[in-house]
XYZ file of C-alpha atoms in Angstrom:
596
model
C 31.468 99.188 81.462
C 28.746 97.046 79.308
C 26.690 97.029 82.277
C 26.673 100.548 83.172
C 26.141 101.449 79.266
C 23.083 99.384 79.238
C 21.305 100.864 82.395
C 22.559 104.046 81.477
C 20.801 103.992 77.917
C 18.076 101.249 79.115
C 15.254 103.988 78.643
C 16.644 104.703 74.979
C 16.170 101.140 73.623
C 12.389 100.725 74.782
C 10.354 100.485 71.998
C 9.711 103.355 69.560
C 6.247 104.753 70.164
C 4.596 104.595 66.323
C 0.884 104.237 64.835
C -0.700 101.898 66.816
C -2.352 99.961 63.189
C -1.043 100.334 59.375
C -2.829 102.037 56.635
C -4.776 99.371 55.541
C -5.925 98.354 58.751
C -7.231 101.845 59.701
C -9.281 102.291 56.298
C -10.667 98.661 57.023
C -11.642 99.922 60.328
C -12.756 103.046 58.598
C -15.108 101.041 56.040
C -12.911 101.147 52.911
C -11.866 98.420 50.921
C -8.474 96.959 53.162
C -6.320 95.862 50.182
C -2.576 97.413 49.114
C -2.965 98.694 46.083
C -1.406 101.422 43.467
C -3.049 104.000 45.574
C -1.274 102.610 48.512
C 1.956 103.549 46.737
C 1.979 107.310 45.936
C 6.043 107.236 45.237
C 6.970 106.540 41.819
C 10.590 105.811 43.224
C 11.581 102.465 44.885
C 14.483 102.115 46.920
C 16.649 99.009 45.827
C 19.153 99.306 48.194
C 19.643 100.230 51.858
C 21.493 103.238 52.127
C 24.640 103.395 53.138
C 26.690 106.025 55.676
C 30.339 106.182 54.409
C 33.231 108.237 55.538
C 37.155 109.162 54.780
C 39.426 109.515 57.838
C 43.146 110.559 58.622
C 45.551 109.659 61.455
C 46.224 112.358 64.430
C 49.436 113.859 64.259
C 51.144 116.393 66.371
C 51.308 119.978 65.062
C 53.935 121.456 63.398
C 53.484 124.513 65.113
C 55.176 124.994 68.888
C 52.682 127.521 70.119
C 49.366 124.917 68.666
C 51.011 121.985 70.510
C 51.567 123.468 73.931
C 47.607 125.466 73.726
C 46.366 121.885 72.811
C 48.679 119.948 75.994
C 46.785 122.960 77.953
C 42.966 122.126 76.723
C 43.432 118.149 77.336
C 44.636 118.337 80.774
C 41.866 120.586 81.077
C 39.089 118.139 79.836
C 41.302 115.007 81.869
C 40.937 116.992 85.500
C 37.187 118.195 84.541
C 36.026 114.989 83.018
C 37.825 112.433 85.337
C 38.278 114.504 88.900
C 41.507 113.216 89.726
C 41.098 109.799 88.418
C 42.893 107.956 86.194
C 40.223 107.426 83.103
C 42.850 106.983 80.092
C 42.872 109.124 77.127
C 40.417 110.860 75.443
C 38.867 109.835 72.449
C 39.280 111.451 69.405
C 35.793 113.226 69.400
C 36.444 114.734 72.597
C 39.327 116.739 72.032
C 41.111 118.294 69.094
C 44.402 117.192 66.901
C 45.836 117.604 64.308
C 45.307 116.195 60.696
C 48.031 113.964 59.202
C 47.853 111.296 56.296
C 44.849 108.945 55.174
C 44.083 106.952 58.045
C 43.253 103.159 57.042
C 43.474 101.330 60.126
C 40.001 99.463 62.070
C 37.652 101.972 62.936
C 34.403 101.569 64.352
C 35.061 97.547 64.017
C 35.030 98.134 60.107
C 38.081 98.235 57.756
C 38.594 100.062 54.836
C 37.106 99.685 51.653
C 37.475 101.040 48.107
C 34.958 102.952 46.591
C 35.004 105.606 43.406
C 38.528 105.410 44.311
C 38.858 106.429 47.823
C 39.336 103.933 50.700
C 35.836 104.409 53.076
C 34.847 103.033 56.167
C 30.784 102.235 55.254
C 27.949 101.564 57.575
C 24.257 101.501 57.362
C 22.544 104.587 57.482
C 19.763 103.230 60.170
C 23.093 103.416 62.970
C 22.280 106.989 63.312
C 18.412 106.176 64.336
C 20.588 104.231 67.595
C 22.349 105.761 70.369
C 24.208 102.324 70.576
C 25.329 99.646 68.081
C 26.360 96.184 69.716
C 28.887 94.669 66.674
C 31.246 91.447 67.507
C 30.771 91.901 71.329
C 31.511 95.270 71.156
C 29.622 98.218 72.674
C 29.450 101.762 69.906
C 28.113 104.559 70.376
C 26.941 106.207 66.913
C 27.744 108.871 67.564
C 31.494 108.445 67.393
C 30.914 107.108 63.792
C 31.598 110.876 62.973
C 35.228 112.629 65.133
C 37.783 115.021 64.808
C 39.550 112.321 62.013
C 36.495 112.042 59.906
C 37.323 114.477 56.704
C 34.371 113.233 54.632
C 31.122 111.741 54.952
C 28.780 110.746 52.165
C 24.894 109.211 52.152
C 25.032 106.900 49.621
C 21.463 105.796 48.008
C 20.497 103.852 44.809
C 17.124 104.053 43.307
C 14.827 103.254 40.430
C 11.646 104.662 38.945
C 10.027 101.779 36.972
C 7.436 103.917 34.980
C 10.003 106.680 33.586
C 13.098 104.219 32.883
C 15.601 105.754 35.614
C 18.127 104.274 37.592
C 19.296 107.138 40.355
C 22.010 107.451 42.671
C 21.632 110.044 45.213
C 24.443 111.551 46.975
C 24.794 113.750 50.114
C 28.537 114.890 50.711
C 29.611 116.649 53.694
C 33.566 118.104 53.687
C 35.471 118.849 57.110
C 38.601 119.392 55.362
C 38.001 123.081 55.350
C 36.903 125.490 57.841
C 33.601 125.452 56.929
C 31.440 122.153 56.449
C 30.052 122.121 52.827
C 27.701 120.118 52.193
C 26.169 118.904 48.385
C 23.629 116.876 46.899
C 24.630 115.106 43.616
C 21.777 113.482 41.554
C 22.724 111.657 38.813
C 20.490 109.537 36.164
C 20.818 106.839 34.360
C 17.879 106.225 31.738
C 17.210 103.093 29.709
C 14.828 102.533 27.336
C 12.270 100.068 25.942
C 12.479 98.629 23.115
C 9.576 101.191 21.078
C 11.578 104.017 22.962
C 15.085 102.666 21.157
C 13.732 102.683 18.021
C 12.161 106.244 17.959
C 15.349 107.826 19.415
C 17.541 105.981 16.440
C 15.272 107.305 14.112
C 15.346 110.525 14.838
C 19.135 111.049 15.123
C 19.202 109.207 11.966
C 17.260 111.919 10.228
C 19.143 114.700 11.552
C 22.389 113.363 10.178
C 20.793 112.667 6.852
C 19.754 116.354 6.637
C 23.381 117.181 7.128
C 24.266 114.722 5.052
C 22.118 116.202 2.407
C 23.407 119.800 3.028
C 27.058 118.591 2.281
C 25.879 117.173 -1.056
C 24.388 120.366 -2.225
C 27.356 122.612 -1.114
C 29.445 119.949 -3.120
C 27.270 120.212 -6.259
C 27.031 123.929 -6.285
C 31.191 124.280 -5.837
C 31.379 122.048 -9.112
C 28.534 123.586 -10.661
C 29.642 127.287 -9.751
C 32.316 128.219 -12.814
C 30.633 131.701 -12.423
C 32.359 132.255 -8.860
C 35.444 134.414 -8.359
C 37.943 132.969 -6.286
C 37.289 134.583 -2.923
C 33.823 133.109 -3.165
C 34.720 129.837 -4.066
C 36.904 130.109 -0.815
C 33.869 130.042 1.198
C 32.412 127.295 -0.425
C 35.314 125.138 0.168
C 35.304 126.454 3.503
C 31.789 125.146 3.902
C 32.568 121.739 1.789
C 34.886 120.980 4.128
C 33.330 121.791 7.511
C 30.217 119.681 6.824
C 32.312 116.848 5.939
C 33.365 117.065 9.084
C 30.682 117.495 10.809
C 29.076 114.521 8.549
C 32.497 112.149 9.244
C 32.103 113.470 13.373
C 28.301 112.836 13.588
C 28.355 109.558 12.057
C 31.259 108.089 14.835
C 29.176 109.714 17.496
C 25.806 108.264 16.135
C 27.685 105.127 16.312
C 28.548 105.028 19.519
C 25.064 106.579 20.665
C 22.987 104.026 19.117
C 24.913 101.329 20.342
C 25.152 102.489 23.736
C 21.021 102.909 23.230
C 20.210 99.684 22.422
C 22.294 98.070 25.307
C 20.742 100.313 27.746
C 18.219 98.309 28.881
C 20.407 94.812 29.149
C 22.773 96.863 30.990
C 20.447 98.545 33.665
C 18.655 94.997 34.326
C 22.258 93.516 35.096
C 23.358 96.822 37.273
C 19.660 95.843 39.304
C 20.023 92.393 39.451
C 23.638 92.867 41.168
C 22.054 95.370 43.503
C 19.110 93.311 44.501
C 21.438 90.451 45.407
C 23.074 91.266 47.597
C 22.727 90.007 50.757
C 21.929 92.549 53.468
C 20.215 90.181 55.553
C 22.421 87.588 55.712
C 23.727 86.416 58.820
C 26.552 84.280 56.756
C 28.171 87.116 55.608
C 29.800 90.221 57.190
C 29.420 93.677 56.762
C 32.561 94.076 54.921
C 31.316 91.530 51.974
C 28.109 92.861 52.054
C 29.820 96.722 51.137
C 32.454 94.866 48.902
C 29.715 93.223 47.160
C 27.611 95.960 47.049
C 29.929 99.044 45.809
C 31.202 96.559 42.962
C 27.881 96.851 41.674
C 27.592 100.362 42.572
C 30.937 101.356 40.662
C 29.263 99.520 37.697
C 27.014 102.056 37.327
C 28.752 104.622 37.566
C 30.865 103.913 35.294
C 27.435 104.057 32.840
C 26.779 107.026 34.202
C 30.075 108.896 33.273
C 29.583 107.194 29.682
C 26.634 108.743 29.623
C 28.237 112.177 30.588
C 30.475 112.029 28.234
C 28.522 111.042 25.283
C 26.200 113.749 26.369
C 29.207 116.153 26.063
C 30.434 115.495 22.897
C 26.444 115.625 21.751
C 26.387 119.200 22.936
C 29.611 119.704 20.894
C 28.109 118.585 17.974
C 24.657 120.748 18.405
C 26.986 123.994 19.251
C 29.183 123.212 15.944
C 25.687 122.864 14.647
C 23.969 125.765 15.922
C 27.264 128.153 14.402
C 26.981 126.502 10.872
C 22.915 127.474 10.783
C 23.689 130.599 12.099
C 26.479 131.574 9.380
C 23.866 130.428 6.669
C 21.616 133.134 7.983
C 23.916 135.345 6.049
C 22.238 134.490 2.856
C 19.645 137.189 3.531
C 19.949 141.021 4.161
C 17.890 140.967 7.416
C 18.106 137.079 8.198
C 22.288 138.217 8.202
C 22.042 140.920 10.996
C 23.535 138.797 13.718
C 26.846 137.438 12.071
C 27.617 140.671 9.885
C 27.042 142.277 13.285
C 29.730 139.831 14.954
C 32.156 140.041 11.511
C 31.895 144.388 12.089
C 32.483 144.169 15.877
C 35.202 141.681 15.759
C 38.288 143.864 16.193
C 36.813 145.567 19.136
C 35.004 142.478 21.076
C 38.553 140.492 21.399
C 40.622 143.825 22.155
C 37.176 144.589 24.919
C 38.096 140.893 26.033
C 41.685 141.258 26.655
C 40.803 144.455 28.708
C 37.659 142.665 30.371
C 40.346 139.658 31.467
C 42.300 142.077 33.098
C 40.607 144.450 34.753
C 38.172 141.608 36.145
C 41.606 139.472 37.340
C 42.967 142.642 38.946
C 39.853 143.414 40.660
C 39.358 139.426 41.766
C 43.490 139.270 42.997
C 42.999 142.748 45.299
C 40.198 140.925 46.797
C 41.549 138.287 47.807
C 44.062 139.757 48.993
C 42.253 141.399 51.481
C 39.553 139.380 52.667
C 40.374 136.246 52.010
C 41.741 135.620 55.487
C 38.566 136.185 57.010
C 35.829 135.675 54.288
C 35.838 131.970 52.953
C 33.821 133.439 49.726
C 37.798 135.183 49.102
C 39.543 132.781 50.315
C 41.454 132.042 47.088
C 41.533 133.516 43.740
C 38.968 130.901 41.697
C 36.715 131.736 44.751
C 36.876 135.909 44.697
C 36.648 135.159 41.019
C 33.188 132.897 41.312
C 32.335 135.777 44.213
C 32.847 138.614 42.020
C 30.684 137.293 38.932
C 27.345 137.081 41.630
C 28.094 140.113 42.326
C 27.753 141.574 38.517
C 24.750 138.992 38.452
C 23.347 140.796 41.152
C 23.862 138.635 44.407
C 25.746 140.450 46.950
C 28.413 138.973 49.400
C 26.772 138.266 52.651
C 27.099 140.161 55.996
C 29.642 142.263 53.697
C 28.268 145.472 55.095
C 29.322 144.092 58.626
C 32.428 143.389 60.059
C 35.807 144.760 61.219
C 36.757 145.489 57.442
C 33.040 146.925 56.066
C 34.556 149.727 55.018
C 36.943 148.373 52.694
C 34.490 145.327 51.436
C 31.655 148.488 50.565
C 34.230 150.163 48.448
C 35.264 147.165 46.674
C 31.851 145.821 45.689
C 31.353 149.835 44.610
C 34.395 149.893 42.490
C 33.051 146.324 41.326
C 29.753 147.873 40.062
C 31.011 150.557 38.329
C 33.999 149.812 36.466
C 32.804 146.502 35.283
C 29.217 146.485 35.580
C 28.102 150.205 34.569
C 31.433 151.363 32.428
C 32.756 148.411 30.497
C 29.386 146.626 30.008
C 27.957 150.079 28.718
C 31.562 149.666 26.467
C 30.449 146.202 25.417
C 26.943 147.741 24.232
C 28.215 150.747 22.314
C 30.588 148.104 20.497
C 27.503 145.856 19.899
C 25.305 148.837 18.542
C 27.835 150.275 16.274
C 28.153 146.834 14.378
C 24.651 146.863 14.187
C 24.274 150.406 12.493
C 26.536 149.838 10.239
C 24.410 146.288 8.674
C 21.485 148.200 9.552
C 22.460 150.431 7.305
C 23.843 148.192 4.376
C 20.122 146.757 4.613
C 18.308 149.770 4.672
C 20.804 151.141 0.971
C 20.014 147.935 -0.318
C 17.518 148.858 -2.732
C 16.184 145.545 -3.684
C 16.056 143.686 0.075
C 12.650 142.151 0.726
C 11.142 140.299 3.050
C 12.495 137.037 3.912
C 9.085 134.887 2.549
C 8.452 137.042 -0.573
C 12.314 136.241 -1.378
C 11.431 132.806 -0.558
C 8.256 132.772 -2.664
C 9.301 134.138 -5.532
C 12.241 132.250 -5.516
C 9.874 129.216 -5.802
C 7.892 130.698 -8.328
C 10.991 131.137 -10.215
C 12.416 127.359 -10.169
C 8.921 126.363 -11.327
C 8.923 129.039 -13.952
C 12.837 127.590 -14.841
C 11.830 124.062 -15.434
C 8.290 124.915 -17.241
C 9.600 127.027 -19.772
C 13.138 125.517 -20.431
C 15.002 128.411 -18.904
C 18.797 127.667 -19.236
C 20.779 128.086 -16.137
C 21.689 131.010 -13.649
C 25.219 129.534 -14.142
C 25.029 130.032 -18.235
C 23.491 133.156 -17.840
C 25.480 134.880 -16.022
C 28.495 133.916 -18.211
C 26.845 135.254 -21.026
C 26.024 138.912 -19.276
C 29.643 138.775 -17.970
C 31.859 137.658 -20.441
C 30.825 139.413 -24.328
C 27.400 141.399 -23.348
C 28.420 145.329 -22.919
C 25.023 146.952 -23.887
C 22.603 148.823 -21.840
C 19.397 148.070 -23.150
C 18.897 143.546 -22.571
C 16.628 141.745 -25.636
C 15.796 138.957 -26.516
C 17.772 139.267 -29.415
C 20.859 139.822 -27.433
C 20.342 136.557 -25.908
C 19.754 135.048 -29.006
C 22.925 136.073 -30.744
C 24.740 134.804 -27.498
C 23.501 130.870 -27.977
C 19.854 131.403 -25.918
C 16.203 129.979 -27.678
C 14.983 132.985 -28.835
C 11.804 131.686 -27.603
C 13.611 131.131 -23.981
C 15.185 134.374 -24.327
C 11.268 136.050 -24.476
C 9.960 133.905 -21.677
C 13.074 135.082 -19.859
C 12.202 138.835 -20.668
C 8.736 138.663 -20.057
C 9.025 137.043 -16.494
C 11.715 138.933 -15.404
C 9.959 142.551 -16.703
C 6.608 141.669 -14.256
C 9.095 142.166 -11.232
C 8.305 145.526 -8.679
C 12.255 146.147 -9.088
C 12.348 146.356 -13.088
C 9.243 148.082 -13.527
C 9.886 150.988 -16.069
C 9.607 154.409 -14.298
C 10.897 155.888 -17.702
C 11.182 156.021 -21.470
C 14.552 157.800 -21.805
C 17.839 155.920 -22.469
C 19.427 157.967 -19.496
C 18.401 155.395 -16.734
C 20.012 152.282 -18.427
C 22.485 150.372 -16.618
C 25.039 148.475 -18.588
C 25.473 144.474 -18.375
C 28.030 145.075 -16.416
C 27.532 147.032 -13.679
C 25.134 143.937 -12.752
C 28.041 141.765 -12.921
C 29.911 143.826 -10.592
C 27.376 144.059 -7.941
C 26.167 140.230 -8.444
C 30.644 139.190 -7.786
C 30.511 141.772 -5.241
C 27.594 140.993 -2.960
C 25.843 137.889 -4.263
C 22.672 137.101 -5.436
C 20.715 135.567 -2.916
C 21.898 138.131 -0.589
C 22.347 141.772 -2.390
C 24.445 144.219 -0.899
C 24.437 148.247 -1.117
C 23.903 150.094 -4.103
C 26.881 150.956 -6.342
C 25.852 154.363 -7.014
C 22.653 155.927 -8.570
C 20.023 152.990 -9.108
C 18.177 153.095 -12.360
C 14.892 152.028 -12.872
C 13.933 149.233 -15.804
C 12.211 150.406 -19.250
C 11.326 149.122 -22.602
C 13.114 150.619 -25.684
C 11.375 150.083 -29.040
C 10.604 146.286 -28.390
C 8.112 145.209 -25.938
C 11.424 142.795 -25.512
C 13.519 144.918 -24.016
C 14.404 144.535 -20.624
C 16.733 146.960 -18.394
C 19.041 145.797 -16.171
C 19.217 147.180 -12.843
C 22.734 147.791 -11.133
C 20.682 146.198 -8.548
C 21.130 142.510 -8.919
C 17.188 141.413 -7.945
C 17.039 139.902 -11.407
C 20.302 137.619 -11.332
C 18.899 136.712 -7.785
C 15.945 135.120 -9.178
C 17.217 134.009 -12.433
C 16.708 130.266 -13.046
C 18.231 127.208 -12.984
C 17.781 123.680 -14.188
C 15.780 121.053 -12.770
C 18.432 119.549 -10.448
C 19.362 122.708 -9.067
C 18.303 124.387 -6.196
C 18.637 128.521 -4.948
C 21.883 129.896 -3.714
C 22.724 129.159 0.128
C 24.867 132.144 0.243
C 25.804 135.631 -1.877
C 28.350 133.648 -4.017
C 25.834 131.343 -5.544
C 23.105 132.594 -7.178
């Protein structure tokens, strides 16, 4: 049988026709400069491993089914009398007919055992096989391509790389599935990056001054709770509410920048030990046999991947972190009229996004179930519900099932992807809009009433101005103030008298007048008493929208004037004043309406 193998395949082993000189020698011949160089090596990826051809098999069984057995019997005496012609030629491999699957095969195959990798038990070989009609191995003729039969229910190309300039350890993947009726076949790509020692010390100090700043944001919302006696209670709800998510978020990001940093500054002792073991191993060796060489060789493997899911999961929880992040900036936005549009859009919509959810959920479940139903016995996109589920979303993305205007069932696949279209896509995504825009009027609205809203950098600005202004002049604080115009002051013309009698520098109580008077909002429009507002309709509108962020009008605004003294100073029912009004030197403007 050797003997006829080898003449039969004699022509195949000849040698392989190639470039009759190498690079170099053709640009010597050419003239150029024959040396190897960096030119010579376009690739910025080496290959530090051979790569290896791996596969999971399972035994042959006999069919459960009577009517499977006896068509199978039928097709293998078939191949027997076609193949041998009457003569007795043993049974047929299992690449040559069909059988059916049973358990996890683990006995010698291909003259290789099993071996365990990522879990699994594998039978590995070199990937080069395949370039070879015929592999000799312990006296033993193979053909390659029986590497791959009817038992084979996984193959994988396994491949390790590294790219030296960018820091990068790769392992590429190919998997191919036969388990299920169709062969699907991925590429998986993952990374492992280590870095140099200047590289270590930028990414630590970055990351060090992001959790400062939140640090530093959990101090001033601590301050301001202790330093806010002015607050109702609802508002000092929200500040404890914030207190006590940025201590968590402080507490959370400090484990986590832990961690990080450590597994940073190992990086690089780690990925020159994952290399060395890879390098190492000896492929060449004649000492050793294939199965050490794979034991050897996915031990080192398995090492790194390990690293990499490390590295997956750190990267995880880091995304966590940003998201928790990203939703604590975004509710600070609220501290401004037009900055606020998004979450007081959300906080109006609320009711109706989760009960449009609950009716999304079902309808898209319902519509996902019927389809399956009815084409997932010929359709492997429906062939189960998470699949007419992942089918159905493409199709609101815009991707349409293919061939599923052909077919025995056309008819009934054109009016479900129809009905698809227009009760999700054009009807309750249309819902989902009207919801959206109706939260949106309605702070639109608020902003557009609110009769002292500004621009976000004037508010900014002038809120600068005003802290300088504060610690120039001796200005007491917004907190002091405001207990003053709340508690005992009930007139509707402001002095600097009234100030005065309430514990204020007189001559604080002027500056105070005078700075506040030059504002566009408390500019007099008239001389009559009529337009006063009283001390405490400012009150009510600074407890009931805030400073930094000032809500609707409370009925008709007035505009400011000056009584007999150039002193006098009216008080708006709009609270632009109070947002502005100063603190002391280690304070710092409101981060939301409460504080001001």
């Amino acid at each position: 049988q050797l003997q006829n193998d080898y003449y039969k395949n004699m022509p195949k082993m000849q040698k392989l026709s190639g470039p009759a000189m190498s690079e170099v020698e053709w640009k010597a011949n050419q003239g150029e400069e024959a040396s190897i160089g960096e030119s010579s090596y376009d690739e910025k990826l080496i290959m530090i491993a051979p790569p290896i051809l791996l596969q999971t098999r399972v035994s042959q069984e006999t069919c459960s089914s009577t009517t499977s057995v006896v068509s199978l019997e039928l097709q293998k005496s078939l191949l027997l009398s076609s193949l041998c012609e009457g003569l007795d030629c043993g049974d047929l491999r299992a690449n040559e007919v069909y059988y059916c699957r049973g358990k996890p095969d683990l006995n010698e195959f291909y003259d290789l055992n099993a071996t365990s990798f990522d879990g699994k038990q594998v039978f590995a070989d070199f990937l080069y096989i395949v370039d070879n009609e015929i592999i000799v191995r312990a006296g033993k003729t193979l053909l390659s391509r029986d590497f791959i039969d009817g038992s084979t229910t996984s193959s994988s190309v396994l491949a390790v790389l590294q790219s030296p300039e960018t820091g990068q350890i790769h392992v590429l993947e190919v998997r191919s599935d036969f388990s299920d009726v169709e062969i699907q076949t991925e590429v998986f790509l993952q990374h492992y990056h280590y870095l140099d020692s200047d590289q270590r010390r930028e990414a630590v100090f970055h990351f060090s001054v992001l959790t400062f700043c939140i640090f530093l944001v959990f101090v001033f919302n601590v301050v301001l709770f202790f330093d806010s006696s002015h607050q109702d209670e609802e508002a000092r709800k929200h500040t404890v509410f914030e207190i006590v998510y940025d201590l968590l978020q402080v507490v959370t990001l400090g484990v986590y920048g832990i961690v990080w940093i450590a597994h940073v500054l190992n990086s690089e002792s780690t990925a020159e030990s994952i290399v060395r073991g890879v390098v190492s191993v000896q492929f060449a060796s004649s000492e050793l046999d294939l199965q050490q060489k794979m034991l050897s060789f996915f031990q080192n493997v398995e090492k790194l991947k390990s690293e990499l899911t490390n590295e997956d999961e750190l990267s995880v929880v880091g995304f966590a972190l940003f998201v928790t992040m990203l939703l604590r900036m975004l509710y600070s936005t609220g501290v401004h009229p037009r900055m606020g549009l998004l979450t007081g859009t959300f906080l109006y919509a609320l009711d109706d996004l989760w009960h449009f959810s609950l009716l999304f959920i079902f309808v898209f479940y319902m519509f996902a179930m019927a389809a399956s139903w009815s084409f997932g016995s010929f359709r492997n996109d429906f062939k189960d519900l998470s699949s007419a589920m992942a089918t159905q979303l493409n199709i609101l993305l815009g991707t349409m099932p293919k061939n599923y205007d052909t077919g025995t069932q056309k008819n009934e696949m054109i009016v479900y992807v129809t009905l698809t279209l227009i009760v999700i896509y054009f009807l309750m995504f249309n819902f989902l809009l009207a919801i959206v825009v109706e939260g949106y009027m309605k702070v639109r609205k608020e902003v557009m009433d609110n009769e002292v809203e500004r621009e976000i950098l004037q508010d900014f600005f002038l809120t600068l101005k005003h802290k300088f202004l504060a610690r120039l002049r001796g200005w007491p604080r917004t907190s002091d103030l405001l207990l003053v115009l709340k508690s005992k002051l009930a007139t509707k013309n402001v002095t600097a008298q009234h100030l005065r009698v309430h514990g204020i520098d007189f001559q604080k109580a002027k500056s105070i007048i005078e700075g506040y008077s030059k504002m566009p909002e408390l500019q007099p429009k008239s001389e009559s008493n009529d337009f006063y507002g009283t001390a405490m309709d400012v009150m009510r509108m600074v407890k009931q929208n805030g400073a930094a962020s000032p809500g609707p009008r409370q009925g008709r605004a007035s505009s400011p004037t000056y009584g007999q003294s150039s002193q006098d100073l009216r008080i708006s029912s709009a609270p632009q004043a109070a947002q502005y009004a100063p603190q002391n030197g280690n304070s710092s403007h409101a981060t939301n309406g409460s504080k001001l």
